[in-house]
mmCIF file of C-alpha atoms in Angstrom:
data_model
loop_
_atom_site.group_PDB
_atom_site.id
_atom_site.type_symbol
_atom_site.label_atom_id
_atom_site.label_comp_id
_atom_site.label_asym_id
_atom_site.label_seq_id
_atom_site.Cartn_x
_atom_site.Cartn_y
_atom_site.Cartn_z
ATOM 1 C CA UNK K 1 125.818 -138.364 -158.201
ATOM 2 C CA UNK K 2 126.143 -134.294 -157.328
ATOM 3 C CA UNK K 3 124.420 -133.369 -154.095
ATOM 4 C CA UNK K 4 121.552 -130.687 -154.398
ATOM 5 C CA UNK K 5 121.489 -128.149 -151.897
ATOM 6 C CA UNK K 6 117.761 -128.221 -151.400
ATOM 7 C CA UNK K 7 117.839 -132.033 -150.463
ATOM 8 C CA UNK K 8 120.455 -131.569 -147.286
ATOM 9 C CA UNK K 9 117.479 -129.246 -146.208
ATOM 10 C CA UNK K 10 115.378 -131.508 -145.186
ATOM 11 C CA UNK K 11 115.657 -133.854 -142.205
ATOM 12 C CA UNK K 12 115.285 -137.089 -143.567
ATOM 13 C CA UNK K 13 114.945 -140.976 -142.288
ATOM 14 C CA UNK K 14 118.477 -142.392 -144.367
ATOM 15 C CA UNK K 15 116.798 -145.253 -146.497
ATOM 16 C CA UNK K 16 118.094 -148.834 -146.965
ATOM 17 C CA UNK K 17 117.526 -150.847 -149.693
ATOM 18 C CA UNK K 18 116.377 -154.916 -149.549
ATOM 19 C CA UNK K 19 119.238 -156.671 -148.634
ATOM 20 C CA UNK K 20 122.111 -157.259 -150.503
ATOM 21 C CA UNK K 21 120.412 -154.716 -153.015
ATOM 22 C CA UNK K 22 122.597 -151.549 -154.491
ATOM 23 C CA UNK K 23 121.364 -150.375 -157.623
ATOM 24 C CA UNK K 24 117.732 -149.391 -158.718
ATOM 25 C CA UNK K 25 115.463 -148.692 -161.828
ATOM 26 C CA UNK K 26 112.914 -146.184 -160.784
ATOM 27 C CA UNK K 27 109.993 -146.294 -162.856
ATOM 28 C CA UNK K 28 108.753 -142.428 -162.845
ATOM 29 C CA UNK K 29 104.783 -141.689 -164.349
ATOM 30 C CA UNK K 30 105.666 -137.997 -163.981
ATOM 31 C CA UNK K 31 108.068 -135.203 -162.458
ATOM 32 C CA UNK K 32 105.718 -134.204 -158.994
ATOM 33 C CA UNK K 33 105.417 -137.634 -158.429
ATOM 34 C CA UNK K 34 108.795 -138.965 -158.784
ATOM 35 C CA UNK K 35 110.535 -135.447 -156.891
ATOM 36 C CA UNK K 36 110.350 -136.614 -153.680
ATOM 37 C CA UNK K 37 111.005 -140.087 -154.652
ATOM 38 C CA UNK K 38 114.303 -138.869 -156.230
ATOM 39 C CA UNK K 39 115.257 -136.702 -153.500
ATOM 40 C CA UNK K 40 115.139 -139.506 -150.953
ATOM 41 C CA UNK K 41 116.683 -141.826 -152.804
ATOM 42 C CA UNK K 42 119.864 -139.298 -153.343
ATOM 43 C CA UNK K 43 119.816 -137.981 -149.790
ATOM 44 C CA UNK K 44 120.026 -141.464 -148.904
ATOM 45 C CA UNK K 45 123.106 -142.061 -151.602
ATOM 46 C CA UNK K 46 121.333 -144.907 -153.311
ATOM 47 C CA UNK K 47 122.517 -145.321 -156.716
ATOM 48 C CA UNK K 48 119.507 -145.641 -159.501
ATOM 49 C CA UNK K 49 118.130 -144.345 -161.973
ATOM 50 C CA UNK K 50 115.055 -143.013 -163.980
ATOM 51 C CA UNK K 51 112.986 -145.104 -166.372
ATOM 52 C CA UNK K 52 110.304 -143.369 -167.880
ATOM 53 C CA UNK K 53 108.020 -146.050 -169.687
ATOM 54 C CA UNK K 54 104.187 -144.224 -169.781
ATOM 55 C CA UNK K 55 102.595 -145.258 -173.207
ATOM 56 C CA UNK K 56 99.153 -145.176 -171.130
ATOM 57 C CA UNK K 57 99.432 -140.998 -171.304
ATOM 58 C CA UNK K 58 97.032 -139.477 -173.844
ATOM 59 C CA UNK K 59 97.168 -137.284 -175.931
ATOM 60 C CA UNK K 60 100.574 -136.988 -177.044
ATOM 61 C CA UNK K 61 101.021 -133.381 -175.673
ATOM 62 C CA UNK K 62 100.598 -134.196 -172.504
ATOM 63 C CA UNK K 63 102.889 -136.851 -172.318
ATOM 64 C CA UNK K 64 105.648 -134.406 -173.920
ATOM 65 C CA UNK K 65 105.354 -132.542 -171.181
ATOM 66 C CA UNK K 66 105.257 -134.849 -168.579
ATOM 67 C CA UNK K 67 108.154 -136.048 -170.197
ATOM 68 C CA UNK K 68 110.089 -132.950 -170.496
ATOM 69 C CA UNK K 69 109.352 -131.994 -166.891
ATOM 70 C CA UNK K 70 110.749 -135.296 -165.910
ATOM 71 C CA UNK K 71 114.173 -134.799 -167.471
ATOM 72 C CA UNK K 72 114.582 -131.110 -166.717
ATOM 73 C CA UNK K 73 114.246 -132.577 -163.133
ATOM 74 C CA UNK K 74 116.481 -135.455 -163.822
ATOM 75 C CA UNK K 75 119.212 -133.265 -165.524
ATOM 76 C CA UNK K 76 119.556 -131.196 -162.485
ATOM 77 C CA UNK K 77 120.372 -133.350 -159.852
ATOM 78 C CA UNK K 78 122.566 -135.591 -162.471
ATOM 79 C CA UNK K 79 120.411 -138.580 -162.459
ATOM 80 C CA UNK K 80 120.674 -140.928 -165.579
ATOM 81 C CA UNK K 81 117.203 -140.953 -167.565
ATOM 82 C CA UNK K 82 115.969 -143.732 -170.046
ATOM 83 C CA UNK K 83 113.496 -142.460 -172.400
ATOM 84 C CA UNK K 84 111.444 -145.857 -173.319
ATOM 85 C CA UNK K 85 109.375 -145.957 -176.134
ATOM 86 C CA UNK K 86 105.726 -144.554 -176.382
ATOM 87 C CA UNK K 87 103.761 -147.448 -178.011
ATOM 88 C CA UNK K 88 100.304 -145.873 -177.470
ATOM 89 C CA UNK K 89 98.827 -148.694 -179.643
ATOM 90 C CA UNK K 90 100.295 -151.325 -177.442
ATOM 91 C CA UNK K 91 98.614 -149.969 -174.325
ATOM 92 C CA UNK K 92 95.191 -150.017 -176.088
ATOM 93 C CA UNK K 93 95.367 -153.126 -176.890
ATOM 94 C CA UNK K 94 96.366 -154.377 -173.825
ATOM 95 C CA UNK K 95 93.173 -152.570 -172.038
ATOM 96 C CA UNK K 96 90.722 -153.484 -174.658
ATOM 97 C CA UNK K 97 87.570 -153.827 -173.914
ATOM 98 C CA UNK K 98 87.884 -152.135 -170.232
ATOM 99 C CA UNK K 99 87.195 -148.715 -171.723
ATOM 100 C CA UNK K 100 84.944 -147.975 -168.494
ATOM 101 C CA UNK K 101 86.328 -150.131 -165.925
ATOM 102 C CA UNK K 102 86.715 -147.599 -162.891
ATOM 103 C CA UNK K 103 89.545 -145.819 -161.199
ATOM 104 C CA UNK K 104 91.412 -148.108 -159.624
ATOM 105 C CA UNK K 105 89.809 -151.575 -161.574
ATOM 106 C CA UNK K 106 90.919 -154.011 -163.544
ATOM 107 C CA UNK K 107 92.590 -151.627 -166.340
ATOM 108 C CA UNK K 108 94.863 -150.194 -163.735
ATOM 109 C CA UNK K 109 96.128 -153.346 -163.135
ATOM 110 C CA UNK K 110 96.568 -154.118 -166.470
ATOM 111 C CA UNK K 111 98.217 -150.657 -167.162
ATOM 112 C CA UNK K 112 100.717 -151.125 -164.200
ATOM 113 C CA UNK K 113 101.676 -154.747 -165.736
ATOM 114 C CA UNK K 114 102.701 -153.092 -168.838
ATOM 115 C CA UNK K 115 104.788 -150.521 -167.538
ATOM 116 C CA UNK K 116 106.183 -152.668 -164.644
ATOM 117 C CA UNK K 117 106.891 -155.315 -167.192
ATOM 118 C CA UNK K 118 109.132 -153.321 -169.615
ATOM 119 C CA UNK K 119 110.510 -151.659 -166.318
ATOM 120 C CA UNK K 120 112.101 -155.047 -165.078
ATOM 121 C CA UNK K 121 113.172 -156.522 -168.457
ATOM 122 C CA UNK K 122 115.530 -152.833 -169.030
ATOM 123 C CA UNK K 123 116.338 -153.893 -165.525
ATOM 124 C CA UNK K 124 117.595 -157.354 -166.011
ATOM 125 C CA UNK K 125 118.843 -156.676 -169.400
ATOM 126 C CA UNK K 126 121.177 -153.519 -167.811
ATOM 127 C CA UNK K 127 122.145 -154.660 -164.626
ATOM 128 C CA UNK K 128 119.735 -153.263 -162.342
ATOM 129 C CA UNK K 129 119.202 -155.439 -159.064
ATOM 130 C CA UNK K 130 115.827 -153.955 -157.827
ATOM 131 C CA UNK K 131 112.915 -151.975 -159.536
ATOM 132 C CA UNK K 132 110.455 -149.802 -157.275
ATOM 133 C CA UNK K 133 107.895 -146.383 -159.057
ATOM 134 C CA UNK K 134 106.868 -143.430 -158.028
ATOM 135 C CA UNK K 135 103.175 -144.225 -158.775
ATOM 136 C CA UNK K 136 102.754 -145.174 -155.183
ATOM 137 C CA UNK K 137 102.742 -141.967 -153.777
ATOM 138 C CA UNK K 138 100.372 -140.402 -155.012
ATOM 139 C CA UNK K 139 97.183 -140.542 -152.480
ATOM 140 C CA UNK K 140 95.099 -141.305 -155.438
ATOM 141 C CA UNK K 141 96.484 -144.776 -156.187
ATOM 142 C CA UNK K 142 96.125 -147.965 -154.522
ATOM 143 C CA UNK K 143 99.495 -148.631 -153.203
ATOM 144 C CA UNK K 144 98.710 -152.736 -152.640
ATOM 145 C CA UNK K 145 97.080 -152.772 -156.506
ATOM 146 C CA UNK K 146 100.798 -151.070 -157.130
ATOM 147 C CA UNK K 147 102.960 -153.374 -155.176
ATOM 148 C CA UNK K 148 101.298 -156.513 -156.260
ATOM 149 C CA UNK K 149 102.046 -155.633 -160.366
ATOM 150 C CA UNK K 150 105.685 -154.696 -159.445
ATOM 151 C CA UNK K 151 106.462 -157.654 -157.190
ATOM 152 C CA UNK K 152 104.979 -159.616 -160.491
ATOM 153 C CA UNK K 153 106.847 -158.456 -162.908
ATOM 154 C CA UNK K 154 110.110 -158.782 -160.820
ATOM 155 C CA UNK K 155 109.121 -162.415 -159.891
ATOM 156 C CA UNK K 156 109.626 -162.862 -163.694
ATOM 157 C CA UNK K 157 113.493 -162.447 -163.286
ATOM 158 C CA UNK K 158 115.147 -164.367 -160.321
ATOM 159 C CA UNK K 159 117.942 -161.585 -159.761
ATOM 160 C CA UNK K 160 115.406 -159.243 -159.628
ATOM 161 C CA UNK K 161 112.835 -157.337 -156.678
ATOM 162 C CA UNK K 162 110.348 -154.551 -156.803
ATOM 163 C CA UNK K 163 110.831 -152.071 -153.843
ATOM 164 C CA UNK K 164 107.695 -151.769 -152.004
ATOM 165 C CA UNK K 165 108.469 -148.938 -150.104
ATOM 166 C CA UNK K 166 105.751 -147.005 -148.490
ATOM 167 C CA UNK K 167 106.745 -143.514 -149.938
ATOM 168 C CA UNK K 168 103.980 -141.433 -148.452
ATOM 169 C CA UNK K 169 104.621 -141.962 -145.123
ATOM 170 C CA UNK K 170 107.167 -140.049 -143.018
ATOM 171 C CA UNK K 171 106.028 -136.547 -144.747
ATOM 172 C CA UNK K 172 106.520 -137.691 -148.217
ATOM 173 C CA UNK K 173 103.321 -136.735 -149.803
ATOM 174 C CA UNK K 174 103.849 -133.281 -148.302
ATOM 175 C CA UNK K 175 107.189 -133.568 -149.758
ATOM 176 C CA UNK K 176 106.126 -134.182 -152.584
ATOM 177 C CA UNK K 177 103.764 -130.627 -153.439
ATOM 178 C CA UNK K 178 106.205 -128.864 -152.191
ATOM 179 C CA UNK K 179 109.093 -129.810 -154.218
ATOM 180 C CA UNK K 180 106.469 -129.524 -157.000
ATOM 181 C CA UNK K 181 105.871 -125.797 -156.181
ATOM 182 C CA UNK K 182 109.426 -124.707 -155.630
ATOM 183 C CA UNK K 183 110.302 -126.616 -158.969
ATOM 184 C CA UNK K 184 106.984 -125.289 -160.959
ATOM 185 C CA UNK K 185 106.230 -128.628 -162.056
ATOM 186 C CA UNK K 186 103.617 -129.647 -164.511
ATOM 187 C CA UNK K 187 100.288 -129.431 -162.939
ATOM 188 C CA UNK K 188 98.314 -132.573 -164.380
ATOM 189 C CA UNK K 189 94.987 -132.652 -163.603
ATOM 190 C CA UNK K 190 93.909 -136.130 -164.494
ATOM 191 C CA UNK K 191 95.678 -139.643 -164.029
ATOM 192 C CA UNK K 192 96.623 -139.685 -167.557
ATOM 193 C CA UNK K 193 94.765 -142.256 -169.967
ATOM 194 C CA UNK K 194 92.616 -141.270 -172.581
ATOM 195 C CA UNK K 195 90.083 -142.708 -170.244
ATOM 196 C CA UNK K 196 90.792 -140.975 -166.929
ATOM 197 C CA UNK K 197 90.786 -137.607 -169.033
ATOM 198 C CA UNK K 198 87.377 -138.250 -170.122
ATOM 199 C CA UNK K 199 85.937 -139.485 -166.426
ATOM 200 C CA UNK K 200 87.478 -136.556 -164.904
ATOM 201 C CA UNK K 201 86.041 -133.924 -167.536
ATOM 202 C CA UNK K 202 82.511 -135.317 -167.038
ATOM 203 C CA UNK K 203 82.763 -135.093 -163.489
ATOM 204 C CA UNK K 204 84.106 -132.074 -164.065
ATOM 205 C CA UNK K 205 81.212 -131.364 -166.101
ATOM 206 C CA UNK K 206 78.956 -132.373 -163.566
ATOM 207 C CA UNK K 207 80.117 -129.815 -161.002
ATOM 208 C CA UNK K 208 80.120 -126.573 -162.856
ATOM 209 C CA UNK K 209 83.654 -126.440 -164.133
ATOM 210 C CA UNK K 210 85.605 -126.187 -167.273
ATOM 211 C CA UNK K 211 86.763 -129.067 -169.231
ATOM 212 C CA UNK K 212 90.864 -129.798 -168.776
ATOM 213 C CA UNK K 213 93.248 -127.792 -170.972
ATOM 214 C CA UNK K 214 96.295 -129.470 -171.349
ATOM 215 C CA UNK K 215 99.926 -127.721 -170.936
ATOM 216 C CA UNK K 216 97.856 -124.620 -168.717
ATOM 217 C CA UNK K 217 98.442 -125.328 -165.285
ATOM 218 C CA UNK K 218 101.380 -125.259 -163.192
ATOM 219 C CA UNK K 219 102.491 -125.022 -159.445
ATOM 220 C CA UNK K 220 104.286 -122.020 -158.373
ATOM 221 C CA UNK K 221 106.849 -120.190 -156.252
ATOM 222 C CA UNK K 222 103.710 -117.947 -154.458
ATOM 223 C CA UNK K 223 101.689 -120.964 -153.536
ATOM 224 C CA UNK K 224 104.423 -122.309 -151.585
ATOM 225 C CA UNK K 225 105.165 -118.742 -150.185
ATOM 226 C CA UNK K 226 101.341 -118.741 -149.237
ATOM 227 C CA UNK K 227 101.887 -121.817 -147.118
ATOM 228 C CA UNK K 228 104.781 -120.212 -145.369
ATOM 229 C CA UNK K 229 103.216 -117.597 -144.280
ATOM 230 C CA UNK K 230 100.195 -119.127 -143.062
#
């Protein structure tokens, strides 16, 4: 894999894999998520690559975009990407009837079995000896509800682990809004179900502010600049 120029940067803690482990399937929700994730992991000269497996993203647009952002990302630092399939009605029906479950609840668990699911089959199938995601990260998730659907869905194949690296710690939440504002990333605003969008537009509601527009918002070069001249 080509090294980027940006990565050597940063002073970063080289990162080993489980042992006897040398090639991962990183399941990526979206590009600011999965930056930081993907510069580690290529600073560190791990060998993986991208599966992006999201059918949970609604509507359509915005997971286009997520998408898109994803593989521009991807592209540029030469890292393989596997466009799964986006069977929305699928997802439904695996979260029926938990239409207002809560952040965080049962249909987030049920969600992150999906994904994880497909995520270690491509990886068993294709020769992939460990699976971790960049859904950890984010400070909005709960990184035990994450770990415990990965290490489940790897249990399924005995060749197989999930990765339950702690990917916020060291900096790497930092990490990761920064690379998102030097890269102009997609600025989502919600988690990305159907549901989340409408919890997060009647809280929004609730506080004074406009509903979401989707494909609007985006980080930029002068918000980072802002920082460094603080």
């Amino acid at each position: 894999m080509p090294a980027n120029p940006q990565v050597s940067e940063i002073d970063r803690q080289i990162l080993t894999l489980p042992k006897g482990r040398n090639k991962v399937l990183l399941h990526s929700c979206c590009a600011p998520c999965s930056g930081e994730v993907m510069e580690a992991m290529l600073a560190s000269g791990i060998d993986y690559s991208i599966y992006f497996y999201n059918p949970n993203i609604h509507p359509k647009r915005e997971y286009e975009i997520r998408k898109e952002e994803n593989i521009r990302f991807a592209q540029a630092h030469g890292i393989d990407f596997i466009d799964a399939d986006y069977d929305v009605d699928n997802w439904f029906e695996r979260v029926k009837g938990m239409e207002w479950e809560p952040e965080r609840g049962i249909r987030c668990t049920e969600c992150f079995d999906m994904r994880f699911e497909r995520t270690a089959l491509y990886a068993a199938e294709n020769g992939f000896d460990t699976i971790t995601s960049s859904l950890g990260i984010s400070r909005w998730k709960n990184m035990a509800q994450i770990n415990d659907c990965g290490q489940r869905a790897a249990a399924r194949y005995p060749e197989l682990v999930y990765w339950t690296y702690n990917w916020r710690k060291g900096g790497g939440s930092a990490r990761m809004i920064e690379i998102s504002k030097r890269e102009e990333f997609y600025q989502q605003e919600y988690c990305g179900c159907i549901y989340s969008l409408r919890d997060t537009n009647h809280h929004r509601r609730q506080n004074g502010r406009e509903k979401i527009e989707i494909g609007v918002k985006f980080y930029t070069h002068d918000d980072l600049k802002k920082e460094e001249n603080l």
